[in-house]
CSV table of C-alpha atoms and ligand atoms in Angstrom, one decimal:
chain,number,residue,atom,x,y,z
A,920,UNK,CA,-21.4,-32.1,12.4
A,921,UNK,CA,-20.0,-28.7,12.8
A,922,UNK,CA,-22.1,-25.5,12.9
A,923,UNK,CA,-21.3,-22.0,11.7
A,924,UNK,CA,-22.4,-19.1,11.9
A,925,UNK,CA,-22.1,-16.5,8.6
A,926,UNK,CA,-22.4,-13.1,9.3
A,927,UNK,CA,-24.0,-11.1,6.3
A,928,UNK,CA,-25.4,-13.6,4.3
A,929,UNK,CA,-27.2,-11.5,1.8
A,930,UNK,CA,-23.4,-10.5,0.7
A,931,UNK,CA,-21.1,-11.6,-2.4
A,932,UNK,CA,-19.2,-13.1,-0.2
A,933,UNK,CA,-21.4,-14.2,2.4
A,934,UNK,CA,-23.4,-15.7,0.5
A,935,UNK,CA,-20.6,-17.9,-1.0
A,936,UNK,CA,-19.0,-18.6,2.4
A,937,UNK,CA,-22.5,-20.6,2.9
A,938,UNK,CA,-22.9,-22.6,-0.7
A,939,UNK,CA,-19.1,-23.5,0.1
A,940,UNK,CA,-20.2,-24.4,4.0
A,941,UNK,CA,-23.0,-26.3,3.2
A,942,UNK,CA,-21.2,-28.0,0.4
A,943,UNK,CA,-18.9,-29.3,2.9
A,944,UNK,CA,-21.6,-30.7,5.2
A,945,UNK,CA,-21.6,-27.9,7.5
A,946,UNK,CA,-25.0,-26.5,9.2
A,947,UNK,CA,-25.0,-22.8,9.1
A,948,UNK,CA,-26.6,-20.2,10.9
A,949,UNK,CA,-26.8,-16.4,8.8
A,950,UNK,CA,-27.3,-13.0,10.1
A,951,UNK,CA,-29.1,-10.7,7.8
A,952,UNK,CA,-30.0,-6.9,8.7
A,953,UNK,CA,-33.6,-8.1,7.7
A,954,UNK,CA,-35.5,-10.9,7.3
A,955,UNK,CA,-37.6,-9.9,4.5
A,956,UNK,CA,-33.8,-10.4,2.6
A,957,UNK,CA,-34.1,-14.1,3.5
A,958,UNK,CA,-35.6,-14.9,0.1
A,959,UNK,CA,-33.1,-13.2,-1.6
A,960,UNK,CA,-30.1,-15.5,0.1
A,961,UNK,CA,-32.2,-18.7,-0.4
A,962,UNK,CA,-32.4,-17.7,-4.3
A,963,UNK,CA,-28.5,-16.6,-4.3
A,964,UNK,CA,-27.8,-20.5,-3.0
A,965,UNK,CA,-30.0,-21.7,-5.2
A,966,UNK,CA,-27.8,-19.8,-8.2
A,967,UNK,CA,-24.6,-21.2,-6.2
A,968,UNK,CA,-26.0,-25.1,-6.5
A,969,UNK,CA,-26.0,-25.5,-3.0
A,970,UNK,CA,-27.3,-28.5,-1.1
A,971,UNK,CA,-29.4,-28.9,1.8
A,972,UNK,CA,-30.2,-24.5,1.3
A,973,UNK,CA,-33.5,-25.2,3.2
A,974,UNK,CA,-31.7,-26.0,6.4
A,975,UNK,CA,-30.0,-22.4,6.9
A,976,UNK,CA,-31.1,-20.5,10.2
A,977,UNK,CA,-31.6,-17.1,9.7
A,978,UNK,CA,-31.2,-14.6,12.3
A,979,UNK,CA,-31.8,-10.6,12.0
A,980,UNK,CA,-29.0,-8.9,13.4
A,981,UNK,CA,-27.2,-5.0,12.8
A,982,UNK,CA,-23.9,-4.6,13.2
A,983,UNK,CA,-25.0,-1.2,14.7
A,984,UNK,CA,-27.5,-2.7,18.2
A,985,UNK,CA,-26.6,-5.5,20.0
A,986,UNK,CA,-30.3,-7.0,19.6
A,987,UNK,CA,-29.9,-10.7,17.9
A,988,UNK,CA,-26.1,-11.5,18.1
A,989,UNK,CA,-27.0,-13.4,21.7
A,990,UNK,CA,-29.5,-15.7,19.4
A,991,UNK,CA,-27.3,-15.9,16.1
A,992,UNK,CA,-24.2,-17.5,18.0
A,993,UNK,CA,-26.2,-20.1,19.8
A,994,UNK,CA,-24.8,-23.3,19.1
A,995,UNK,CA,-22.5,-22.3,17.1
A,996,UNK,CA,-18.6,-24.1,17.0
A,997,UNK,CA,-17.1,-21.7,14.2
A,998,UNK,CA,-18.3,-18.0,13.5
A,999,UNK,CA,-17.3,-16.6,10.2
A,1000,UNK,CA,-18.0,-12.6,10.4
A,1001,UNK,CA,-17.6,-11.5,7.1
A,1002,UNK,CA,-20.5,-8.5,7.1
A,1003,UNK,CA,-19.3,-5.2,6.8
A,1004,UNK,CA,-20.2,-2.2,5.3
A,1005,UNK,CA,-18.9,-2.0,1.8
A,1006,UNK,CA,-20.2,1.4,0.0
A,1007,UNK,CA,-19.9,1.6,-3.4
A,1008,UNK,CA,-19.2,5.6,-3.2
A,1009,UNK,CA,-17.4,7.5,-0.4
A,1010,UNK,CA,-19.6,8.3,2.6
A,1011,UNK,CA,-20.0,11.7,4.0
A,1012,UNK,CA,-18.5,11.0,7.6
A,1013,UNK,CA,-16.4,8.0,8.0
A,1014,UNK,CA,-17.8,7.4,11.1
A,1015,UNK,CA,-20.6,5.8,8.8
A,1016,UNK,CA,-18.3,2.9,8.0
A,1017,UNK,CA,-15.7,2.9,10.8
A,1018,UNK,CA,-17.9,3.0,13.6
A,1019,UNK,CA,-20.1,-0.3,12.4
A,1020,UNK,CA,-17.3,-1.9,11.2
A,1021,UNK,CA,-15.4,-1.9,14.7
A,1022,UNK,CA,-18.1,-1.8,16.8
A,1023,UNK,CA,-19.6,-4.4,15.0
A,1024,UNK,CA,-16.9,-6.8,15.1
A,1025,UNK,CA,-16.7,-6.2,18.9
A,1026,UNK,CA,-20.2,-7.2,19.0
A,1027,UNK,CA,-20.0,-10.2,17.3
A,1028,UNK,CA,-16.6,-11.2,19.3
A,1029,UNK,CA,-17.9,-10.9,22.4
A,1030,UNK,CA,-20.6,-13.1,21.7
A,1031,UNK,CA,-18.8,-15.5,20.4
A,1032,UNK,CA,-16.3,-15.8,23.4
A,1033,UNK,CA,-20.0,-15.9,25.3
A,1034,UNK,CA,-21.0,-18.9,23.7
A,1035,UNK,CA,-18.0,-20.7,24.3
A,1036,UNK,CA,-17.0,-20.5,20.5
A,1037,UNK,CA,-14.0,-22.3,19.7
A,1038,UNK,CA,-12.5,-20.1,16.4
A,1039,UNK,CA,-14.2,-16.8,15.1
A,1040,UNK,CA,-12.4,-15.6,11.2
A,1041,UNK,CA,-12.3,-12.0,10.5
A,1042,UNK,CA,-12.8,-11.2,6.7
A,1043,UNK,CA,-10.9,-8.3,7.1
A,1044,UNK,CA,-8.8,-6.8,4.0
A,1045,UNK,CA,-5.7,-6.5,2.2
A,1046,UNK,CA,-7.1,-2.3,2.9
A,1047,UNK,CA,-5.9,-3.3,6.4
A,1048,UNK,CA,-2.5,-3.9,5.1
A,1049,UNK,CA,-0.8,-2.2,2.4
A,1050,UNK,CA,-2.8,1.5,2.4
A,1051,UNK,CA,-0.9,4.7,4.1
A,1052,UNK,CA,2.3,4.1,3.2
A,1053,UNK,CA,3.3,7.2,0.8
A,1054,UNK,CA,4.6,5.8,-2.7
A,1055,UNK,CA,8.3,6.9,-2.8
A,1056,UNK,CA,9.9,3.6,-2.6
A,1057,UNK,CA,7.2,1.4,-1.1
A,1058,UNK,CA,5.4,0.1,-4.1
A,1059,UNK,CA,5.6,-0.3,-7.7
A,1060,UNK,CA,6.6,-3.6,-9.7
A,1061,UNK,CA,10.2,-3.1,-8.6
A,1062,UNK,CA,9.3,-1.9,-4.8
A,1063,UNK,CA,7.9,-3.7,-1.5
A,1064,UNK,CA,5.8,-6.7,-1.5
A,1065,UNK,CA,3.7,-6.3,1.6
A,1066,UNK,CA,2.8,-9.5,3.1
A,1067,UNK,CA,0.8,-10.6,6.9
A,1068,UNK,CA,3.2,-8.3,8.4
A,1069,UNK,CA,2.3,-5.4,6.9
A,1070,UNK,CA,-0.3,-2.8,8.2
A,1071,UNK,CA,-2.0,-0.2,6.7
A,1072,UNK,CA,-1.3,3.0,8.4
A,1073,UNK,CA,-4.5,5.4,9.8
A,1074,UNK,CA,-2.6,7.9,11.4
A,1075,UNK,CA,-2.6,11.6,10.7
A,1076,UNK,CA,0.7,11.4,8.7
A,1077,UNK,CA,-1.5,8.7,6.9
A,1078,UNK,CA,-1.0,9.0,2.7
A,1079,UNK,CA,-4.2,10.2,1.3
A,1080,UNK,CA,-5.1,6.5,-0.4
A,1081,UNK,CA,-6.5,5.9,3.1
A,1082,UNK,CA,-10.4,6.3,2.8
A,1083,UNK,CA,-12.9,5.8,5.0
A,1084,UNK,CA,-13.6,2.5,3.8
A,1085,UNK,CA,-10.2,1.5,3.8
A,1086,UNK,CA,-9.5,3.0,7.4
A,1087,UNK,CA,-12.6,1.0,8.4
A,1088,UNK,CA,-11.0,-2.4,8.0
A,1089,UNK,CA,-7.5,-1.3,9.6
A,1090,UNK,CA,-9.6,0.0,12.4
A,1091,UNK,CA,-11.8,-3.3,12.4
A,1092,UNK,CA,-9.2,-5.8,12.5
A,1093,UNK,CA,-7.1,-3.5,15.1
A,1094,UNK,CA,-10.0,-3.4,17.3
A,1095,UNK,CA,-10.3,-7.5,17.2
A,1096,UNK,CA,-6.9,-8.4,17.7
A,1097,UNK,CA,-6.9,-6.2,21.0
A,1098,UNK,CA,-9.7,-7.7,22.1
A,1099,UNK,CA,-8.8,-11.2,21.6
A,1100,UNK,CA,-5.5,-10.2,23.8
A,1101,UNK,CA,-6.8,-8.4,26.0
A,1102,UNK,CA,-10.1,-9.8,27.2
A,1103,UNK,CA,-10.5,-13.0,24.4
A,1104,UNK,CA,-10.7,-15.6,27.4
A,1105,UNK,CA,-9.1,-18.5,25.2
A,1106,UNK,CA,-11.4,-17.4,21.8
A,1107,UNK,CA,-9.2,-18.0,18.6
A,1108,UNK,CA,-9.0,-15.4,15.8
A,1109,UNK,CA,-7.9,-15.8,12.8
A,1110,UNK,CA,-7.9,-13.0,9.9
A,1111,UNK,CA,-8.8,-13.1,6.3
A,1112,UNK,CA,-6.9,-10.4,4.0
A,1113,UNK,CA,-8.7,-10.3,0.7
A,1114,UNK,CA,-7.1,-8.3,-1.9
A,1115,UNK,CA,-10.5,-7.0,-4.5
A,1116,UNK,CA,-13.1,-10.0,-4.7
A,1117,UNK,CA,-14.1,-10.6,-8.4
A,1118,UNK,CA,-15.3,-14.6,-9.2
A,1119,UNK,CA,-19.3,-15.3,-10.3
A,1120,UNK,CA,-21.9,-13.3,-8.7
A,1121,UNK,CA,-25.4,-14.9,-7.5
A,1122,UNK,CA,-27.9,-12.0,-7.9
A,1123,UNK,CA,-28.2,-8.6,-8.7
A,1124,UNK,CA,-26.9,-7.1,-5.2
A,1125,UNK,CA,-23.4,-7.9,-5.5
A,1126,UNK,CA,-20.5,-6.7,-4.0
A,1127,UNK,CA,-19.1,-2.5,-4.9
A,1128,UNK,CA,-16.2,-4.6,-6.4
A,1129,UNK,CA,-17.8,-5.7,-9.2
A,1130,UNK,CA,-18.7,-2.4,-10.5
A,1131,UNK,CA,-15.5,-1.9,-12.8
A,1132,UNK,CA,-16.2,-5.7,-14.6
A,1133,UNK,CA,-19.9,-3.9,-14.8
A,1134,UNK,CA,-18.6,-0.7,-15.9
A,1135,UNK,CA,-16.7,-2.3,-18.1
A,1136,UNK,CA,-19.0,-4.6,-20.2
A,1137,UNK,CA,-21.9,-1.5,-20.5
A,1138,UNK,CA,-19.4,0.9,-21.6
A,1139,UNK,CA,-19.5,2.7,-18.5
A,1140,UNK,CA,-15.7,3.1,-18.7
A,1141,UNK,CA,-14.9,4.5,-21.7
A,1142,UNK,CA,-10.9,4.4,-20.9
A,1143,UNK,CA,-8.9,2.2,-18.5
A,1144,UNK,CA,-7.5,4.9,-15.6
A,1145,UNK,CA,-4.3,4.1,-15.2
A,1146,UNK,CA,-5.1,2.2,-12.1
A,1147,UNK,CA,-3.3,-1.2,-10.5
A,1148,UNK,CA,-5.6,-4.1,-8.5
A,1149,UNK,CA,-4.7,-7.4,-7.1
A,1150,UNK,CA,-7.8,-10.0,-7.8
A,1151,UNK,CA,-9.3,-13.2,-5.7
A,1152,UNK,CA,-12.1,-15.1,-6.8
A,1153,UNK,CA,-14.9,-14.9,-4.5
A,1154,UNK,CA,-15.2,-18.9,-4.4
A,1155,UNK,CA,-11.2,-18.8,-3.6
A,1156,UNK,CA,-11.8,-16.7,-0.4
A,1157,UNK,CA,-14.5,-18.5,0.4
A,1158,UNK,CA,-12.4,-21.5,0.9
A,1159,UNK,CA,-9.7,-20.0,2.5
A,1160,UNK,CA,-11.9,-19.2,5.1
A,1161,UNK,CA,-13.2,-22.7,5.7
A,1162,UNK,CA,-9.7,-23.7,5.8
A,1163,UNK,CA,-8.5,-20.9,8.0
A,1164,UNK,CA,-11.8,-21.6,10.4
A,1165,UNK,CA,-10.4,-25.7,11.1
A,1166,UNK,CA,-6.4,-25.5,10.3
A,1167,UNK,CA,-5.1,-26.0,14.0
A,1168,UNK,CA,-1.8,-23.9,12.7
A,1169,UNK,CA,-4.4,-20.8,11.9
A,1170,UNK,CA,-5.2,-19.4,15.1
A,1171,UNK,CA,-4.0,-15.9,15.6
A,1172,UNK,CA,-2.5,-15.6,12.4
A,1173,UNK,CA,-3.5,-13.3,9.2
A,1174,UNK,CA,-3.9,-14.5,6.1
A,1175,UNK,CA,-3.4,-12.5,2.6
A,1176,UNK,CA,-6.0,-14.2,-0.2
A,1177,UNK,CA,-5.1,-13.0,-3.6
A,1178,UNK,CA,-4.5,-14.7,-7.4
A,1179,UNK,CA,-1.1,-13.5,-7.7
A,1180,UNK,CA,0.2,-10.5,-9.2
A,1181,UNK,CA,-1.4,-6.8,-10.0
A,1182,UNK,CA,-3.5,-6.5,-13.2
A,1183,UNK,CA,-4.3,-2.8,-14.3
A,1184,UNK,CA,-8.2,-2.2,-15.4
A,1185,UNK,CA,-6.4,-2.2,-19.0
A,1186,UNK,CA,-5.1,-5.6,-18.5
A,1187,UNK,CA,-8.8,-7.0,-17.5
A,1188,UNK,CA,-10.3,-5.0,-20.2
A,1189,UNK,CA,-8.3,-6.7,-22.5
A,1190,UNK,CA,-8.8,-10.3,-21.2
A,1191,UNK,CA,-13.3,-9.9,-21.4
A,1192,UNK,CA,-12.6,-8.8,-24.6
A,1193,UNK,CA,-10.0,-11.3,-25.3
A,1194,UNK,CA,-12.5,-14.1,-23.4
A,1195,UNK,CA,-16.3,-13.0,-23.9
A,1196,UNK,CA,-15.9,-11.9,-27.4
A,1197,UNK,CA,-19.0,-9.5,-29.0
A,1198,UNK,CA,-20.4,-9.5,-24.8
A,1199,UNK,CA,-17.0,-7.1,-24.3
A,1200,UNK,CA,-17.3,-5.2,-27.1
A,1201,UNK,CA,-17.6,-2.4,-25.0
A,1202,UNK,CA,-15.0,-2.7,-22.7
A,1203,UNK,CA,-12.5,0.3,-23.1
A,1204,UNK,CA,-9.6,-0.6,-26.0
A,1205,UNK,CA,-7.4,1.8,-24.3
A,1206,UNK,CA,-6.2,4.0,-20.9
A,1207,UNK,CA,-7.0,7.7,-20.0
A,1208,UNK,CA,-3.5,9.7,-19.3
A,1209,UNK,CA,-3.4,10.4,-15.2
A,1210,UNK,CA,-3.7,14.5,-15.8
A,1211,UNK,CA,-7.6,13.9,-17.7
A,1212,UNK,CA,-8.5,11.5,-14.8
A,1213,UNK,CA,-7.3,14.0,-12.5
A,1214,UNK,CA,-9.0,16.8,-14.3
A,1215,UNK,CA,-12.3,15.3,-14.7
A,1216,UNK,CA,-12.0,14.2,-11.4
A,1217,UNK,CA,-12.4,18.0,-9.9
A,1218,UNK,CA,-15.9,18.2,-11.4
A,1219,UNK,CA,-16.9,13.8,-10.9
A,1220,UNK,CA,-17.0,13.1,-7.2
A,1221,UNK,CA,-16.6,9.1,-8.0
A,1222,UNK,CA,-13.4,9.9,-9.7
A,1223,UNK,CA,-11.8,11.9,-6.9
A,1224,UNK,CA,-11.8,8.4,-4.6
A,1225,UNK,CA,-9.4,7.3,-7.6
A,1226,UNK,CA,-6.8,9.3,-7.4
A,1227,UNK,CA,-4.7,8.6,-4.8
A,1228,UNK,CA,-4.9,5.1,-6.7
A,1229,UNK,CA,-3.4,6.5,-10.3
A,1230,UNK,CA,0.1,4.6,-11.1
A,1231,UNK,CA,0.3,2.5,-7.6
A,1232,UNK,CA,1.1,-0.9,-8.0
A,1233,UNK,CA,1.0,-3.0,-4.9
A,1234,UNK,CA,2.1,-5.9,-4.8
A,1235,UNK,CA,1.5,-9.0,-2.4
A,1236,UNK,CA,2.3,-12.2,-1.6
A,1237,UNK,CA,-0.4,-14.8,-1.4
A,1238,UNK,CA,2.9,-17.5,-0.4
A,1239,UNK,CA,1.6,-17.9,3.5
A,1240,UNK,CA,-1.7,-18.5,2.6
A,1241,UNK,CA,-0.4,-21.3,0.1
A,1242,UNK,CA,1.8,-22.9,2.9
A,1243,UNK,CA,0.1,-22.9,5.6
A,1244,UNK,CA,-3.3,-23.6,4.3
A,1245,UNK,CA,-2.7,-25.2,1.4
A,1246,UNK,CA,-4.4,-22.4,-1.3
A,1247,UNK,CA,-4.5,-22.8,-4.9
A,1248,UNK,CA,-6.2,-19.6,-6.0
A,1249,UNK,CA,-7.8,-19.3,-9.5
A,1250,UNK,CA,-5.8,-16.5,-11.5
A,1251,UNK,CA,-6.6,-12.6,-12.1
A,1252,UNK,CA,-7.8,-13.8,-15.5
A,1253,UNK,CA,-10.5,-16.8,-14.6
A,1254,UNK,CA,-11.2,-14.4,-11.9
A,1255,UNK,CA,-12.3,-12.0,-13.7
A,1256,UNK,CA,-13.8,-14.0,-16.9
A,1257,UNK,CA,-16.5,-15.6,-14.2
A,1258,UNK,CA,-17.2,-12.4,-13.0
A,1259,UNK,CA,-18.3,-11.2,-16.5
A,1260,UNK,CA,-19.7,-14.2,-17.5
A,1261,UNK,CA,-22.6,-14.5,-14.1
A,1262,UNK,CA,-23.1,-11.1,-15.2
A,1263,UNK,CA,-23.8,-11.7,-19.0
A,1264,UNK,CA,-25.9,-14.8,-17.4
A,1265,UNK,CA,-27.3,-13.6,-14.9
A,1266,UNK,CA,-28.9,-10.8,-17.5
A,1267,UNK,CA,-27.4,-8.0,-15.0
A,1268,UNK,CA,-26.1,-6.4,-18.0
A,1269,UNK,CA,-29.2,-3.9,-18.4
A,1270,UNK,CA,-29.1,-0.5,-16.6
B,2264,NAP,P1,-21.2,-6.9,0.1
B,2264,NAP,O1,-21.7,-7.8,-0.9
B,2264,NAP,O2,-21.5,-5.4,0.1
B,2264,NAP,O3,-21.5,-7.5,1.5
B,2264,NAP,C1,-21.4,-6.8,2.7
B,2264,NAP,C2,-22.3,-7.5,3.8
B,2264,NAP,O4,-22.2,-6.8,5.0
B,2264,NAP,C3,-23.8,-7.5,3.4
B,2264,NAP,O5,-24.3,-8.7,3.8
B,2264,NAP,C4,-24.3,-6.4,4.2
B,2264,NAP,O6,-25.7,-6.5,4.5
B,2264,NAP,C5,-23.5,-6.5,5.4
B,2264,NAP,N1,-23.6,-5.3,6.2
B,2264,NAP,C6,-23.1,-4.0,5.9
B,2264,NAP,N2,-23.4,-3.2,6.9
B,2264,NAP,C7,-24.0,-3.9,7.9
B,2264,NAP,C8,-24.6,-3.6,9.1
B,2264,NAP,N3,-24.6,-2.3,9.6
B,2264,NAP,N4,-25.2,-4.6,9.8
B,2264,NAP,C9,-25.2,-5.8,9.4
B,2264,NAP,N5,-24.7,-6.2,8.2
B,2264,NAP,C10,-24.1,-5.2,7.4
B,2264,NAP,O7,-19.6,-6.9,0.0
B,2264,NAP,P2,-18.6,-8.2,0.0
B,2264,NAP,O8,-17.6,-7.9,-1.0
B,2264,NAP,O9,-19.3,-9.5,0.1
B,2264,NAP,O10,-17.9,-7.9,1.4
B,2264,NAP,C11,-17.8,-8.9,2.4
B,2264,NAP,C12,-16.6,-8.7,3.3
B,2264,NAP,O11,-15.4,-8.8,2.5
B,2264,NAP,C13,-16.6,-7.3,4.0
B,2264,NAP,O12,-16.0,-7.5,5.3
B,2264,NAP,C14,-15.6,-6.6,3.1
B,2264,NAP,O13,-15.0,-5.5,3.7
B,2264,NAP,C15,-14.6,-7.7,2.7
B,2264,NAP,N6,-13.8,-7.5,1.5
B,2264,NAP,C16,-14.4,-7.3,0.3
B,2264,NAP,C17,-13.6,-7.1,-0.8
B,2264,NAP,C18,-14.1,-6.9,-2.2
B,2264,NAP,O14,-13.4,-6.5,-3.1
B,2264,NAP,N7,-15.4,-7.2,-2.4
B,2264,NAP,C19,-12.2,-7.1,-0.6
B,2264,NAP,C20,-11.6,-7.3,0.6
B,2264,NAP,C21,-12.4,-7.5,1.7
B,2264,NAP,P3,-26.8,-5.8,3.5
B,2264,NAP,O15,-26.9,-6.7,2.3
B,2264,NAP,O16,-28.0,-5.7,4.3
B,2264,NAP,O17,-26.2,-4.5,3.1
């Protein structure tokens, strides 16, 4: 039996990781910030159908103090370190974000190669990849398709799509693959790219992602922005973790995890209206021109992080992820569809 260790279990995708872990006969060990959140990740797995839920360790751990990473990576063969700060609106100094994010993953590496753990995945970020590059020429439906090669770029001649958050995961993922070089001592790494996670959420803390299907359904959007995303299912990534953690052809290697092509918030709008019937009737009908988003956006904080986003498509290829690990991701559409539907379920809908 093989043991893993999930860090941030009370997250979307955390808590996922674990249902598809324990699904697969693994034993898992968690990391929460607090205990007192245990309840709300055995009720999450519960949602998820997961068997044997009662057997999950639970360890309180911060990315930000070294107190309880020692403990969390006892015994364990894999570690999966997912947690990472996620804010839903931009923080007032990035340091807020960058410095848990890398410090944190150092944390959690070096007890990992401590323990004598044999692979430790990153869930790092398609924001560690195709972010900074300017748009003349480099994206666009006719332009680049980044793929594992790819970086995002956090220098000073940086483009201004790079935000804290995003700058957070470059520097993250940086930050390990140095490490693993440089003082890794035989641990494996592998990295996880995500492009934005939507699938079914589990409870009413989910992830900052699912805040446009949410915006959507209320009638908190009242118009699309003219704004591009790429789209994995949250169950999707989940297994492409569990495949990147045992795939012997994995170590040191990146991995992009993504449906397929770009939808715009129009396109999704159009597909929960299209797929949830009367539950969408809200959902915006059509998009706001560029110069009103970036006019309202001078007086709406929330809207200013979108503009650097207006009218860029980027595109990526999921094609190594499908090779080498053999991933059959569910499309922008289902993708999206489940997301509204756990909502609707899930009577998150209110508020
Ligand atoms: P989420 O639901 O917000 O989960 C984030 C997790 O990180 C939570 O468990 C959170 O704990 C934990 N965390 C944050 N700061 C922490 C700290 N200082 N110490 C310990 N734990 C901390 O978001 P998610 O979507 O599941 O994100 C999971 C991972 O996927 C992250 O690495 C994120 O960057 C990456 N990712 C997400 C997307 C997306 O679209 N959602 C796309 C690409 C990559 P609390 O519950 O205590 O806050």
């Amino acid at each position: 039996m093989t043991h893993v260790l999930v860090t941030g279990g009370t997250g979307f995708l955390g808590s996922h990781t674990i249902a598809r872990l324990l699904s697969a006969g693994h034993t898992v060990t968690t990391t929460v910030r607090s205990l007192a959140r245990r309840s709300d990740v055995e009720r999450m797995l519960a949602v998820a159908g997961a068997p044997h839920a009662g057997s999950v360790s639970y360890v309180e751990a911060d990315l930000t103090s070294d107190r309880g990473w020692e403990e969390a990576v006892t015994g364990a063969d894999y570690v999966l370190h997912v947690a990472s700060p996620f804010p839903a609106a931009r923080p007032g100094n990035e340091d807020e974000v960058i410095v848990p994010a890398r410090e944190g993953t150092l944390r959690v590496l070096r007890a990992a190669r401590k323990a004598g753990v044999r692979r430790t995945v990153l869930t790092s970020s398609f924001a560690a990849v195709g972010y900074g590059h300017g748009r003349t020429g480099q994206t666009g439906w006719t332009g680049r398709i980044f793929d594992e090669d790819d970086w995002t770029r956090t220098d000073a001649t940086a483009g201004r799509d790079v935000s804290p958050y995003i700058k957070s995961k470059a520097v993250a993922e940086r930050a390990a693959w140095d490490f693993v070089e440089r003082e890794g001592d035989g641990l494996e790494l592998t990295v996880v790219n995500p492009v934005g996670i939507f699938g079914p959420v589990l409870g009413p803390d989910y992830s900052a992602s699912i805040g446009i299907v949410h915006a959507m359904l209320t009638g908190g959007m009242r118009a699309a922005p003219p704004i591009w995303t790429n789209t994995v299912d949250v169950r999707d990534a989940a297994d492409l973790h569990l495949r990147a953690m045992t795939a012997p052809q994995a170590a040191g290697q990146r991995y992009l995890a993504l449906a397929g092509e770009p939808v715009s918030f129009h396109d999704i709008a159009l597909t929960l209206r299209a797929r949830l019937g009367e539950a969408a009737a809200k959902a915006p009908t059509g998009t706001a021109p560029a110069w009103l988003v970036r006019l309202l956006a001078t007086v709406d904080p929330a809207l200013r992080e979108t503009v650097p986003q207006l009218g860029v498509v980027r595109r990526a290829s999921n094609a190594k992820a499908r090779k080498e690990l053999d991933g059959s991701p569910r499309s922008n559409e289902d993708a999206v569809t489940a997301t509204a539907e756990s909502l609707v379920r899930l009577g998150l809908l209110s508020g």
